[in-house]
Amino acid sequence: TDWIKRYPGQQHHLAERLSLRGHEIRVVDYEILWKTEGKKEFFSRRQVFNNISKVQTFQGLSVVRPGIIKIPFLDYMSMVYTYSKEIDKQIREFHPDIIMGHSILTNYLSMRSAKKYNIPYIFHMTDAQHTMIPFKQIQSLGKIVEQNILKNADRVITINDKLRDYAIRMGANPSKTYVVRGGIDLDRYNYQLDGSGIREQYGIKEDDFLLFFMGWLYHFSGLKEVAVELSKIKDTMPNIKFLIVGAGDAFEELKEISLKYNLGNRLILAGSQPYENIPEYIAASDICLLPAYCNETMSDIVPIKLYEYLAMGKPVIATNLPGVRKEFGDNGISY
């Protein structure tokens, strides 16, 4: 994924905290948003970004982005060459003691190089990765590749119990598969924080009841369905409002729903916001939502937003996702 533009995930927190402990870390990322936000070009050149930090205040990490052919599907094909070349270059120059992979294609390529150079390889697993491939027709191939990585990784680290079960079903060695749970920065996510400034900024009155969601807006996030249901009660319960922070696949459709049903400021699309402002947005809310479909992608995971919602002392309404229920039970979440 795009290390720089996307919201901080578990990998950002982990890498930056390890760096603050004195470890040297280098990231190889992918411009996942090139179709909508990237420079218009046939082939992108290799880029190096220095001093990149997303969640901590420090000098930051170096992020390397190899070039790709900017044509759908051919971008993946070109990555096999450019990313293999880059990973080998980093091994020769940076001399890593450990290589840690995410996702599928870059994960497989880095595992292959790790084996070639006899370097321990860790698969840090935050999602059922093959289900995230945007091309449905190659998800079955992605599943085979994901299984291969899980079988051959020296260690597999998942962020919750259900994802560990998934990894083992997919072929990971149980004795080499561990859970390192998602954590939370309680200095940043302080439940005593005042969100009145955000409410005032968006015209949310004191007696308004504010629902909240943040994160990448997937089509399966359930947000379009919530927006439509909101339109059905806009006359009988006019003080219920829904604030969404984030960008993504469903953003334009949410705008269309807002116009079609004349939701006005009942549905507030705030777009992407700086990470340091997110706790204040959560503080402004009354109830936080996770209305996602219980599909292959969502069933075994625990999104980092849930830790952040709960750390801020907010009640949560969520779809009855097996991974979430196993992690939290009924502690602060209504299903």
PDB file of C-alpha atoms in Angstrom, residues 98-212:
ATOM      1  CA  ILE A  98      15.119  -9.346   9.241  1.00  0.00           C
ATOM      2  CA  ILE A  99      12.704  -8.810   6.360  1.00  0.00           C
ATOM      3  CA  MET A 100       9.023  -8.344   7.177  1.00  0.00           C
ATOM      4  CA  GLY A 101       6.322  -8.470   4.544  1.00  0.00           C
ATOM      5  CA  HIS A 102       2.696  -7.434   4.134  1.00  0.00           C
ATOM      6  CA  SER A 103       0.161  -7.935   1.323  1.00  0.00           C
ATOM      7  CA  ILE A 104       0.780 -10.556  -1.387  1.00  0.00           C
ATOM      8  CA  LEU A 105       2.916  -9.731  -4.426  1.00  0.00           C
ATOM      9  CA  THR A 106       5.618  -7.639  -2.742  1.00  0.00           C
ATOM     10  CA  ASN A 107       5.392 -10.043   0.189  1.00  0.00           C
ATOM     11  CA  TYR A 108       6.105 -13.042  -2.048  1.00  0.00           C
ATOM     12  CA  LEU A 109       8.962 -11.283  -3.840  1.00  0.00           C
ATOM     13  CA  SER A 110      10.602 -10.227  -0.565  1.00  0.00           C
ATOM     14  CA  MET A 111      10.200 -13.733   0.900  1.00  0.00           C
ATOM     15  CA  ARG A 112      11.843 -15.197  -2.195  1.00  0.00           C
ATOM     16  CA  SER A 113      14.785 -12.801  -1.829  1.00  0.00           C
ATOM     17  CA  ALA A 114      15.025 -13.489   1.909  1.00  0.00           C
ATOM     18  CA  LYS A 115      15.356 -17.207   1.218  1.00  0.00           C
ATOM     19  CA  LYS A 116      17.978 -16.548  -1.467  1.00  0.00           C
ATOM     20  CA  TYR A 117      20.108 -14.468   0.930  1.00  0.00           C
ATOM     21  CA  ASN A 118      19.350 -16.611   4.008  1.00  0.00           C
ATOM     22  CA  ILE A 119      17.635 -13.800   5.954  1.00  0.00           C
ATOM     23  CA  PRO A 120      14.825 -14.574   8.466  1.00  0.00           C
ATOM     24  CA  TYR A 121      11.428 -13.692   7.035  1.00  0.00           C
ATOM     25  CA  ILE A 122       8.309 -12.563   8.943  1.00  0.00           C
ATOM     26  CA  PHE A 123       4.806 -12.250   7.526  1.00  0.00           C
ATOM     27  CA  HIS A 124       3.044  -9.513   9.531  1.00  0.00           C
ATOM     28  CA  MET A 125      -0.597 -10.233   8.806  1.00  0.00           C
ATOM     29  CA  THR A 126      -3.306  -7.606   9.304  1.00  0.00           C
ATOM     30  CA  ASP A 127      -5.846  -8.825   6.723  1.00  0.00           C
ATOM     31  CA  ALA A 128      -6.942 -11.829   4.702  1.00  0.00           C
ATOM     32  CA  GLN A 129      -4.728 -10.521   1.954  1.00  0.00           C
ATOM     33  CA  HIS A 130      -5.957 -12.273  -1.203  1.00  0.00           C
ATOM     34  CA  THR A 131      -9.468 -10.928  -0.606  1.00  0.00           C
ATOM     35  CA  MET A 132      -8.112  -7.376  -0.964  1.00  0.00           C
ATOM     36  CA  ILE A 133      -7.049  -7.869  -4.608  1.00  0.00           C
ATOM     37  CA  PRO A 134      -9.245  -5.521  -6.681  1.00  0.00           C
ATOM     38  CA  PHE A 135      -9.389  -7.910  -9.660  1.00  0.00           C
ATOM     39  CA  LYS A 136     -11.784 -10.735  -8.694  1.00  0.00           C
ATOM     40  CA  GLN A 137     -10.521 -12.937 -11.523  1.00  0.00           C
ATOM     41  CA  ILE A 138      -7.047 -13.248  -9.973  1.00  0.00           C
ATOM     42  CA  GLN A 139      -8.062 -13.598  -6.300  1.00  0.00           C
ATOM     43  CA  SER A 140      -7.805 -17.408  -6.573  1.00  0.00           C
ATOM     44  CA  LEU A 141      -4.215 -17.024  -7.802  1.00  0.00           C
ATOM     45  CA  GLY A 142      -3.592 -14.558  -4.976  1.00  0.00           C
ATOM     46  CA  LYS A 143      -4.872 -17.134  -2.500  1.00  0.00           C
ATOM     47  CA  ILE A 144      -2.346 -19.705  -3.762  1.00  0.00           C
ATOM     48  CA  VAL A 145       0.475 -17.151  -3.423  1.00  0.00           C
ATOM     49  CA  GLU A 146      -0.702 -16.180   0.072  1.00  0.00           C
ATOM     50  CA  GLN A 147      -0.740 -19.844   1.108  1.00  0.00           C
ATOM     51  CA  ASN A 148       2.799 -20.239  -0.221  1.00  0.00           C
ATOM     52  CA  ILE A 149       4.033 -17.279   1.839  1.00  0.00           C
ATOM     53  CA  LEU A 150       2.342 -18.569   5.005  1.00  0.00           C
ATOM     54  CA  LYS A 151       3.862 -22.024   4.567  1.00  0.00           C
ATOM     55  CA  ASN A 152       7.386 -20.720   3.983  1.00  0.00           C
ATOM     56  CA  ALA A 153       7.642 -17.743   6.348  1.00  0.00           C
ATOM     57  CA  ASP A 154      10.005 -18.214   9.300  1.00  0.00           C
ATOM     58  CA  ARG A 155       7.406 -16.540  11.520  1.00  0.00           C
ATOM     59  CA  VAL A 156       3.829 -15.365  11.033  1.00  0.00           C
ATOM     60  CA  ILE A 157       2.534 -12.557  13.249  1.00  0.00           C
ATOM     61  CA  THR A 158      -1.192 -11.794  13.245  1.00  0.00           C
ATOM     62  CA  ILE A 159      -2.946  -8.979  15.078  1.00  0.00           C
ATOM     63  CA  ASN A 160      -5.814 -11.019  16.571  1.00  0.00           C
ATOM     64  CA  ASP A 161      -6.870 -14.605  17.355  1.00  0.00           C
ATOM     65  CA  LYS A 162      -9.277 -15.163  14.448  1.00  0.00           C
ATOM     66  CA  LEU A 163      -6.643 -14.022  11.966  1.00  0.00           C
ATOM     67  CA  ARG A 164      -4.234 -16.556  13.497  1.00  0.00           C
ATOM     68  CA  ASP A 165      -6.872 -19.260  12.952  1.00  0.00           C
ATOM     69  CA  TYR A 166      -7.200 -18.086   9.343  1.00  0.00           C
ATOM     70  CA  ALA A 167      -3.417 -18.170   8.817  1.00  0.00           C
ATOM     71  CA  ILE A 168      -3.199 -21.731  10.142  1.00  0.00           C
ATOM     72  CA  ARG A 169      -6.113 -22.835   7.920  1.00  0.00           C
ATOM     73  CA  MET A 170      -4.195 -21.351   5.003  1.00  0.00           C
ATOM     74  CA  GLY A 171      -1.084 -23.414   5.795  1.00  0.00           C
ATOM     75  CA  ALA A 172       0.942 -21.511   8.420  1.00  0.00           C
ATOM     76  CA  ASN A 173       2.841 -23.656  10.933  1.00  0.00           C
ATOM     77  CA  PRO A 174       0.966 -23.280  14.276  1.00  0.00           C
ATOM     78  CA  SER A 175       4.231 -23.395  16.239  1.00  0.00           C
ATOM     79  CA  LYS A 176       5.573 -20.425  14.235  1.00  0.00           C
ATOM     80  CA  THR A 177       2.381 -18.350  14.232  1.00  0.00           C
ATOM     81  CA  TYR A 178       1.914 -15.745  16.966  1.00  0.00           C
ATOM     82  CA  VAL A 179      -0.573 -13.058  17.932  1.00  0.00           C
ATOM     83  CA  VAL A 180       0.779  -9.562  18.653  1.00  0.00           C
ATOM     84  CA  ARG A 181      -2.373  -7.599  19.347  1.00  0.00           C
ATOM     85  CA  GLY A 182      -3.115  -4.126  18.125  1.00  0.00           C
ATOM     86  CA  GLY A 183      -2.233  -1.494  20.672  1.00  0.00           C
ATOM     87  CA  ILE A 184      -3.247   2.069  21.388  1.00  0.00           C
ATOM     88  CA  ASP A 185      -1.440   5.276  22.312  1.00  0.00           C
ATOM     89  CA  LEU A 186      -3.402   6.437  25.368  1.00  0.00           C
ATOM     90  CA  ASP A 187      -1.598   9.781  25.432  1.00  0.00           C
ATOM     91  CA  ARG A 188      -2.973  10.583  21.976  1.00  0.00           C
ATOM     92  CA  TYR A 189      -6.325   8.822  22.374  1.00  0.00           C
ATOM     93  CA  ASN A 190      -7.387  10.404  25.657  1.00  0.00           C
ATOM     94  CA  TYR A 191     -11.061   9.856  26.519  1.00  0.00           C
ATOM     95  CA  GLN A 192     -11.161  13.217  28.331  1.00  0.00           C
ATOM     96  CA  LEU A 193     -10.438  15.118  25.103  1.00  0.00           C
ATOM     97  CA  ASP A 194     -12.985  17.794  24.151  1.00  0.00           C
ATOM     98  CA  GLY A 195     -14.592  17.467  20.715  1.00  0.00           C
ATOM     99  CA  SER A 196     -16.740  20.604  20.859  1.00  0.00           C
ATOM    100  CA  GLY A 197     -14.482  22.407  18.373  1.00  0.00           C
ATOM    101  CA  ILE A 198     -15.177  19.778  15.704  1.00  0.00           C
ATOM    102  CA  ARG A 199     -18.913  19.917  16.361  1.00  0.00           C
ATOM    103  CA  GLU A 200     -18.862  23.683  15.992  1.00  0.00           C
ATOM    104  CA  GLN A 201     -16.779  23.473  12.793  1.00  0.00           C
ATOM    105  CA  TYR A 202     -19.378  21.258  11.088  1.00  0.00           C
ATOM    106  CA  GLY A 203     -22.480  22.951  12.487  1.00  0.00           C
ATOM    107  CA  ILE A 204     -23.364  20.095  14.847  1.00  0.00           C
ATOM    108  CA  LYS A 205     -25.481  21.447  17.680  1.00  0.00           C
ATOM    109  CA  GLU A 206     -25.258  20.454  21.325  1.00  0.00           C
ATOM    110  CA  ASP A 207     -28.524  18.497  21.138  1.00  0.00           C
ATOM    111  CA  ASP A 208     -27.603  16.761  17.856  1.00  0.00           C
ATOM    112  CA  PHE A 209     -26.781  13.060  18.134  1.00  0.00           C
ATOM    113  CA  LEU A 210     -23.653  12.299  16.121  1.00  0.00           C
ATOM    114  CA  LEU A 211     -22.768   8.948  14.547  1.00  0.00           C
ATOM    115  CA  PHE A 212     -19.154   8.586  13.393  1.00  0.00           C
TER     116      PHE A 212
END
